[in-house]
Amino acid sequence: MAETLFYALALAAVGFSVGVISARSPMISVLSLLGAFVCLALVYLLAGFQFLAAAQVLVYAGAIMVLFLFVVMLLNLTDLAKVAEHPTRALGLPRVALAGASAGVLGVLALLASANVPSGSADPAMVAQGFDGLEPIAVALFSRYLLPFEAASLLLLATMVGVIVLAKRQRGAAASGPAKEAAAVAAASAAAEPQLEGAGAR
Amino acid sequence: MPTLPLWAVWVIKAAVIYGALLGVAALMSLAERKVSAWIQYRIGPNRVGPFGLLQPLADGVKFIFKEELIPDGANPFLFRIAPALAALPAMLAIAVIPFAGEVELFGQRTNLSVTDLPISSLYVLAVGGLGIYGIILGGWSSNSKYSLLGGLRAAAQMVSYELSLILSILAVVALSGSLDLRVIADAQQAPDVLWNVARQPLAFLLFVVCMFAETNRHPFDFAESEPELVGGFHTEYSSMRFALFFLGEYCAMTVMSCLATVLFLGGGAIPFWPEAPWWAALACFLAKMSAFLFLYLWVRWTLPRFRFDQLMNLGWKVMLPLALLNLFATAALIALEVY
């Protein structure tokens, strides 16, 4: 039963992931990503990691994807349709080549990373509690993984400051109202994210 | 009473609780008009059944017989599925609300809730938070500027207030030392312990304000905001799909009221009566929940609507710092063993 469910969920997650990159409308892409996140949360649940599943839905599906949708709704979708039909004509060959090259580099990096994942490297204390005790997760996050955790917060803070600077510069030029609003909300949410993740871990 | 197998008792519990939720949502649609009439010195619906009690039924029949329109240029799939996405999460979230303690039903001892999870407070927030997708997608897929603006506002508002909501709940969680709503409720039942509303007054205030924003209710109902946006995200909807949005809103209000009761008012705890039987506790729980539901209506017909920038300023510059401060103070007080 559990195995059948797992394969069904895994298949659905892969299907949604394909949808993310193959959909023409960015709206459908974002919704596919949401579907993939929910499938992953269900896989966590199937494995008995209730907290992880709830945090996945709360942080990614609940907060971050809402933000993605917010930004996509402000895009001019007719321009994007032109890009989807004739990428080279709309953007120029160098840009398309650059995008393809970056995608290739990212793909190679992802392959390298997945080949280098050590098996059985989990914290023994967490394994003993079945990954579900909040205390071992919190202790691990604020002791062993404190540096990466803080580094991630710092990165998000830098992103937030960058977004604010970009939005301010646009105001000098003729920035449209919705774009400013979107930038402000994006900045605010980037600020909130480490707090949300910290809160989830507590 | 005959003895039934455990699974049958679970099915009965789930059916009764979901039936009650839908019943409360239907009654709320009547109460909304009755309370508004009362506050504005009118009579309100009083023709269908005694005191107009059958009005929700008449409304339902009317909705079913209305023609359903899908606007030109709308995305048909998303347009059709959005109302269901708006209504479903609130109905799922009610599953972990602990209405009363252990009861004996059909020869089985069981807790009076659909299920119990060790992380039930997170579950309510995570699942309940998904309801926003119905509103965003309904607004986007309608291909109408009013609907789009309503959906955008809903998205911005939800992201802004979800954080303060979570942080205010976390203070209570830290106090009880558990994410389980049943443990949080039971911890307030002891005779010498005050309810969390007295121990965490600031968290309670923040929670109540966020409760209004999260359910898109007045004075924060910018997603529909009828004077500016016609009806916001549901401008283009008709027939039962229109009704589904409202069903979802009333269900979400009910879940939030239950959550406030459990987190801050001790669930079914009755003051000075620690040995209360389960039916008295259940009645007390429902009375507290109804008080919050009445608060929703009372505020709607009393306060004027905010401006959208005021809403954003309040969320980010007042609510969030206060919620963070409250969490820090609570953590410090716990560390100093004051609590």
Coordinates of C-alpha atoms in Angstrom, one line a residue, chain B:
Chain B
M1 CA -26.0 1.6 22.5
P2 CA -24.7 -1.1 20.2
T3 CA -21.0 -1.6 20.0
L4 CA -19.5 -0.7 16.7
P5 CA -16.0 -1.3 15.3
L6 CA -13.5 1.5 15.7
W7 CA -13.4 2.5 12.0
A8 CA -17.2 2.9 12.0
V9 CA -16.9 5.2 15.0
W10 CA -14.3 7.3 13.2
V11 CA -16.5 7.5 10.1
I12 CA -19.5 8.6 12.2
K13 CA -17.3 11.2 14.0
A14 CA -16.0 12.6 10.8
A15 CA -19.5 12.7 9.2
V16 CA -21.0 14.5 12.2
I17 CA -18.1 17.1 12.5
Y18 CA -18.2 17.9 8.8
G19 CA -21.9 18.0 8.7
A20 CA -21.8 20.4 11.7
L21 CA -19.2 22.6 10.0
L22 CA -21.4 22.9 6.9
G23 CA -24.4 23.6 9.1
V24 CA -22.5 26.4 10.9
A25 CA -21.4 27.9 7.6
A26 CA -25.0 27.9 6.3
L27 CA -26.3 29.4 9.6
M28 CA -23.5 32.1 9.4
S29 CA -24.9 33.2 6.0
L30 CA -28.2 33.8 7.8
A31 CA -26.6 35.3 10.9
E32 CA -24.6 37.7 8.8
R33 CA -27.9 39.3 7.6
K34 CA -29.7 38.9 10.9
V35 CA -26.9 40.6 12.9
S36 CA -26.5 43.4 10.3
A37 CA -30.3 44.0 10.4
W38 CA -30.2 44.0 14.2
I39 CA -27.2 46.5 14.3
Q40 CA -28.9 48.7 11.7
Y41 CA -32.3 48.6 13.4
R42 CA -34.0 46.5 10.7
I43 CA -35.7 43.1 10.8
G44 CA -33.7 41.0 8.3
P45 CA -34.8 37.8 6.6
N46 CA -37.9 36.5 8.4
R47 CA -40.1 34.9 5.7
V48 CA -38.7 31.5 5.1
G49 CA -39.3 29.3 8.1
P50 CA -39.5 30.4 11.8
F51 CA -37.2 33.5 12.3
G52 CA -36.0 33.0 8.7
L53 CA -34.1 29.9 9.7
L54 CA -34.7 28.1 6.4
Q55 CA -33.3 31.1 4.4
P56 CA -29.9 29.4 3.7
L57 CA -31.8 26.4 2.2
A58 CA -33.8 28.7 0.0
D59 CA -30.6 30.5 -1.0
G60 CA -29.0 27.1 -1.9
V61 CA -31.9 26.1 -4.1
K62 CA -31.8 29.5 -5.8
F63 CA -28.0 29.3 -6.4
I64 CA -28.4 25.8 -8.0
F65 CA -31.0 27.1 -10.5
K66 CA -29.0 30.1 -11.6
E67 CA -27.2 30.1 -14.9
E68 CA -23.5 29.7 -14.8
L69 CA -21.4 32.0 -16.9
I70 CA -17.7 31.7 -17.8
P71 CA -16.3 35.0 -19.1
D72 CA -14.6 35.2 -22.6
G73 CA -10.9 34.7 -22.4
A74 CA -11.0 33.1 -19.0
N75 CA -8.9 30.0 -18.4
P76 CA -11.8 27.5 -18.1
F77 CA -10.0 24.8 -16.0
L78 CA -8.6 27.2 -13.4
F79 CA -11.9 29.2 -13.4
R80 CA -13.9 26.1 -12.6
I81 CA -11.5 24.7 -10.0
A82 CA -10.8 27.9 -8.1
P83 CA -13.9 27.9 -5.9
A84 CA -13.3 24.3 -4.8
L85 CA -9.7 25.2 -3.9
A86 CA -11.0 28.1 -1.8
A87 CA -13.5 26.0 0.1
L88 CA -11.6 22.7 0.6
P89 CA -8.7 23.8 2.8
A90 CA -10.9 25.2 5.6
M91 CA -12.9 22.0 5.6
L92 CA -9.7 19.9 5.9
A93 CA -8.3 22.1 8.7
I94 CA -11.3 21.4 11.0
A95 CA -10.1 17.7 11.2
V96 CA -7.6 18.4 14.1
I97 CA -9.7 20.7 16.3
P98 CA -10.2 19.0 19.7
F99 CA -13.8 19.8 20.5
A100 CA -13.9 17.8 23.8
G101 CA -11.8 15.2 25.6
E102 CA -12.4 11.4 25.7
V103 CA -16.0 10.2 25.2
E104 CA -17.6 6.8 25.0
L105 CA -19.3 6.4 21.6
F106 CA -20.9 3.1 20.6
G107 CA -18.8 1.2 23.1
Q108 CA -15.5 2.7 22.0
R109 CA -13.5 5.3 24.0
T110 CA -12.4 8.0 21.6
N111 CA -11.4 11.7 21.5
L112 CA -14.0 14.1 20.1
S113 CA -12.1 15.2 17.0
V114 CA -11.7 13.7 13.6
T115 CA -8.1 12.9 14.3
D116 CA -5.2 13.9 16.6
L117 CA -1.8 14.8 15.3
P118 CA 1.3 15.7 17.3
I119 CA 1.8 18.7 15.1
S120 CA -1.9 19.7 14.8
S121 CA -1.3 23.5 15.2
L122 CA 1.1 23.5 12.2
Y123 CA -1.3 21.3 10.2
V124 CA -4.1 23.9 10.7
L125 CA -1.9 26.7 9.6
A126 CA -0.4 24.8 6.6
V127 CA -3.6 23.4 5.2
G128 CA -5.7 26.5 6.1
G129 CA -3.2 28.7 4.4
L130 CA -3.8 27.0 1.0
G131 CA -7.2 28.5 0.8
I132 CA -5.6 31.6 -0.6
Y133 CA -4.9 29.8 -3.9
G134 CA -8.6 29.6 -4.6
I135 CA -8.9 33.3 -4.3
I136 CA -5.8 34.2 -6.3
L137 CA -6.6 31.7 -9.1
G138 CA -10.3 32.8 -9.2
G139 CA -9.1 36.4 -9.5
W140 CA -6.5 35.7 -12.2
S141 CA -8.4 33.2 -14.3
S142 CA -11.5 35.5 -14.6
N143 CA -9.7 37.7 -17.2
S144 CA -11.1 40.8 -15.6
K145 CA -9.2 43.8 -14.1
Y146 CA -11.4 43.9 -11.0
S147 CA -10.8 40.2 -10.3
L148 CA -7.1 40.4 -11.0
L149 CA -6.7 43.3 -8.5
G150 CA -8.7 41.4 -5.9
G151 CA -6.5 38.4 -6.3
L152 CA -3.3 40.5 -6.1
R153 CA -4.5 42.2 -2.9
A154 CA -5.4 38.8 -1.4
A155 CA -1.9 37.5 -2.1
A156 CA -0.1 40.5 -0.7
Q157 CA -2.3 40.6 2.4
M158 CA -2.0 36.9 3.1
V159 CA 1.8 36.9 2.9
S160 CA 1.9 40.0 5.2
Y161 CA -0.4 38.7 8.0
E162 CA 0.5 35.0 7.9
L163 CA 3.8 35.7 9.7
S164 CA 2.3 37.7 12.6
L165 CA -0.3 34.9 12.9
I166 CA 2.3 32.2 13.1
L167 CA 4.5 34.2 15.5
S168 CA 1.6 34.9 17.8
I169 CA 0.7 31.2 17.9
L170 CA 4.3 30.3 18.5
A171 CA 4.3 32.2 21.8
V172 CA 1.4 30.0 23.0
V173 CA 3.2 26.9 21.7
A174 CA 6.3 27.9 23.6
L175 CA 4.2 28.3 26.7
S176 CA 2.6 24.9 26.4
G177 CA 5.7 23.2 25.1
S178 CA 3.7 21.3 22.4
L179 CA 2.4 21.8 18.9
D180 CA -0.5 19.5 19.7
L181 CA -3.7 21.5 20.0
R182 CA -5.2 19.0 22.4
V183 CA -2.2 19.4 24.7
I184 CA -2.4 23.2 24.5
A185 CA -6.1 23.0 25.4
D186 CA -5.6 20.5 28.2
A187 CA -2.8 22.6 29.7
Q188 CA -5.3 25.4 30.4
Q189 CA -7.9 23.1 32.1
A190 CA -6.0 22.7 35.4
P191 CA -7.8 24.7 38.1
D192 CA -4.8 26.8 39.2
V193 CA -3.7 27.8 35.6
L194 CA -5.0 30.9 33.9
W195 CA -6.2 30.7 30.3
N196 CA -3.7 31.8 27.7
V197 CA -5.7 34.9 27.0
A198 CA -4.6 36.2 30.4
R199 CA -1.0 34.9 30.2
Q200 CA -0.5 36.0 26.6
P201 CA -2.8 39.1 26.1
L202 CA -0.6 40.6 23.3
A203 CA -0.5 37.3 21.4
F204 CA -4.3 37.1 21.7
L205 CA -4.8 40.6 20.4
L206 CA -2.4 40.0 17.4
F207 CA -4.1 36.7 16.7
V208 CA -7.5 38.3 16.6
V209 CA -6.4 41.0 14.2
C210 CA -4.7 38.5 11.9
M211 CA -7.7 36.3 12.1
F212 CA -9.7 39.0 10.3
A213 CA -7.0 39.5 7.7
E214 CA -6.5 35.8 7.1
T215 CA -10.2 35.2 6.4
N216 CA -10.5 38.3 4.2
R217 CA -13.1 39.7 6.5
H218 CA -14.0 43.3 7.2
P219 CA -12.2 45.7 8.0
F220 CA -9.6 43.9 5.9
D221 CA -11.7 42.6 3.0
F222 CA -9.7 44.2 0.3
A223 CA -9.9 41.1 -1.9
E224 CA -13.6 41.8 -2.6
S225 CA -13.9 45.5 -1.5
E226 CA -17.2 46.1 -3.3
P227 CA -17.1 49.9 -3.6
E228 CA -13.8 49.9 -5.5
L229 CA -13.5 46.4 -7.1
V230 CA -17.2 45.5 -7.6
G231 CA -16.7 42.1 -6.0
G232 CA -13.0 41.6 -6.4
F233 CA -12.0 38.0 -7.0
H234 CA -15.6 36.8 -7.4
T235 CA -16.9 39.5 -9.7
E236 CA -17.2 37.1 -12.6
Y237 CA -18.6 34.2 -10.7
S238 CA -22.2 33.1 -10.6
S239 CA -24.4 30.2 -9.5
M240 CA -23.0 27.5 -7.1
R241 CA -19.4 28.4 -7.7
F242 CA -20.1 31.9 -6.4
A243 CA -21.7 30.3 -3.3
L244 CA -18.7 28.0 -2.9
F245 CA -16.5 31.0 -2.3
F246 CA -18.8 32.1 0.5
L247 CA -19.0 28.6 1.9
G248 CA -15.2 28.6 2.1
E249 CA -15.1 32.0 3.8
Y250 CA -17.6 30.9 6.5
C251 CA -15.8 27.6 7.0
A252 CA -12.5 29.5 7.4
M253 CA -14.1 31.8 9.9
T254 CA -15.4 28.8 11.8
V255 CA -12.0 27.1 11.9
M256 CA -10.3 30.3 13.0
S257 CA -12.8 30.8 15.8
C258 CA -12.2 27.2 16.9
L259 CA -8.5 27.8 16.8
A260 CA -8.8 31.0 18.9
T261 CA -10.9 29.0 21.4
V262 CA -8.4 26.2 21.7
L263 CA -5.3 28.4 21.8
F264 CA -6.5 31.2 24.1
L265 CA -9.7 30.3 25.8
G266 CA -8.9 26.8 27.1
G267 CA -11.0 24.8 24.6
G268 CA -13.9 23.4 26.5
A269 CA -12.6 24.4 29.9
I270 CA -15.3 25.8 32.2
P271 CA -14.1 28.0 35.1
F272 CA -14.5 26.6 38.6
W273 CA -15.8 23.3 37.2
P274 CA -12.8 21.1 36.4
E275 CA -14.8 17.9 36.5
A276 CA -17.3 19.0 33.9
P277 CA -18.7 16.1 31.8
W278 CA -17.9 16.0 28.1
W279 CA -21.2 17.4 26.9
A280 CA -20.9 20.5 29.1
A281 CA -17.3 21.0 27.8
L282 CA -18.5 20.6 24.2
A283 CA -21.4 23.1 24.8
C284 CA -18.9 25.5 26.4
F285 CA -16.5 25.1 23.4
L286 CA -19.3 25.8 21.0
A287 CA -20.4 28.9 23.0
K288 CA -16.8 30.3 22.9
M289 CA -16.6 29.6 19.2
S290 CA -19.9 31.3 18.6
A291 CA -18.7 34.4 20.5
F292 CA -15.8 34.7 18.1
L293 CA -18.1 34.2 15.1
F294 CA -20.3 37.0 16.5
L295 CA -17.2 39.2 16.9
Y296 CA -16.6 38.8 13.1
L297 CA -20.1 40.1 12.3
W298 CA -20.1 42.7 15.0
V299 CA -16.8 44.2 13.7
R300 CA -18.0 44.1 10.1
W301 CA -21.0 46.2 10.8
T302 CA -19.2 48.6 13.2
L303 CA -15.8 49.5 11.7
P304 CA -15.1 51.2 8.4
R305 CA -12.8 49.6 5.9
F306 CA -9.0 50.3 6.0
R307 CA -7.1 51.7 3.1
F308 CA -4.8 49.2 1.4
D309 CA -1.5 51.0 2.3
Q310 CA -2.8 51.3 5.9
L311 CA -3.3 47.5 5.9
M312 CA 0.3 46.9 4.7
N313 CA 1.8 49.4 7.1
L314 CA -0.1 47.9 10.0
G315 CA 1.0 44.4 9.0
W316 CA 4.7 45.0 8.5
K317 CA 5.4 48.0 10.8
V318 CA 3.2 47.2 13.8
M319 CA 2.0 43.6 13.9
L320 CA 5.2 41.9 12.9
P321 CA 7.6 43.7 15.3
L322 CA 5.0 43.3 18.1
A323 CA 4.7 39.6 17.4
L324 CA 8.5 39.2 17.3
L325 CA 8.8 41.1 20.6
N326 CA 6.1 39.1 22.2
L327 CA 7.8 35.8 21.2
F328 CA 11.2 37.0 22.5
A329 CA 9.6 38.2 25.8
T330 CA 7.8 34.9 26.2
A331 CA 11.0 32.9 25.5
A332 CA 12.9 35.1 28.0
L333 CA 10.3 34.6 30.7
I334 CA 10.3 30.9 30.1
A335 CA 14.1 30.8 30.3
L336 CA 13.9 32.8 33.6
E337 CA 11.2 30.3 34.8
V338 CA 8.7 33.1 35.5
Y339 CA 6.0 31.1 33.6

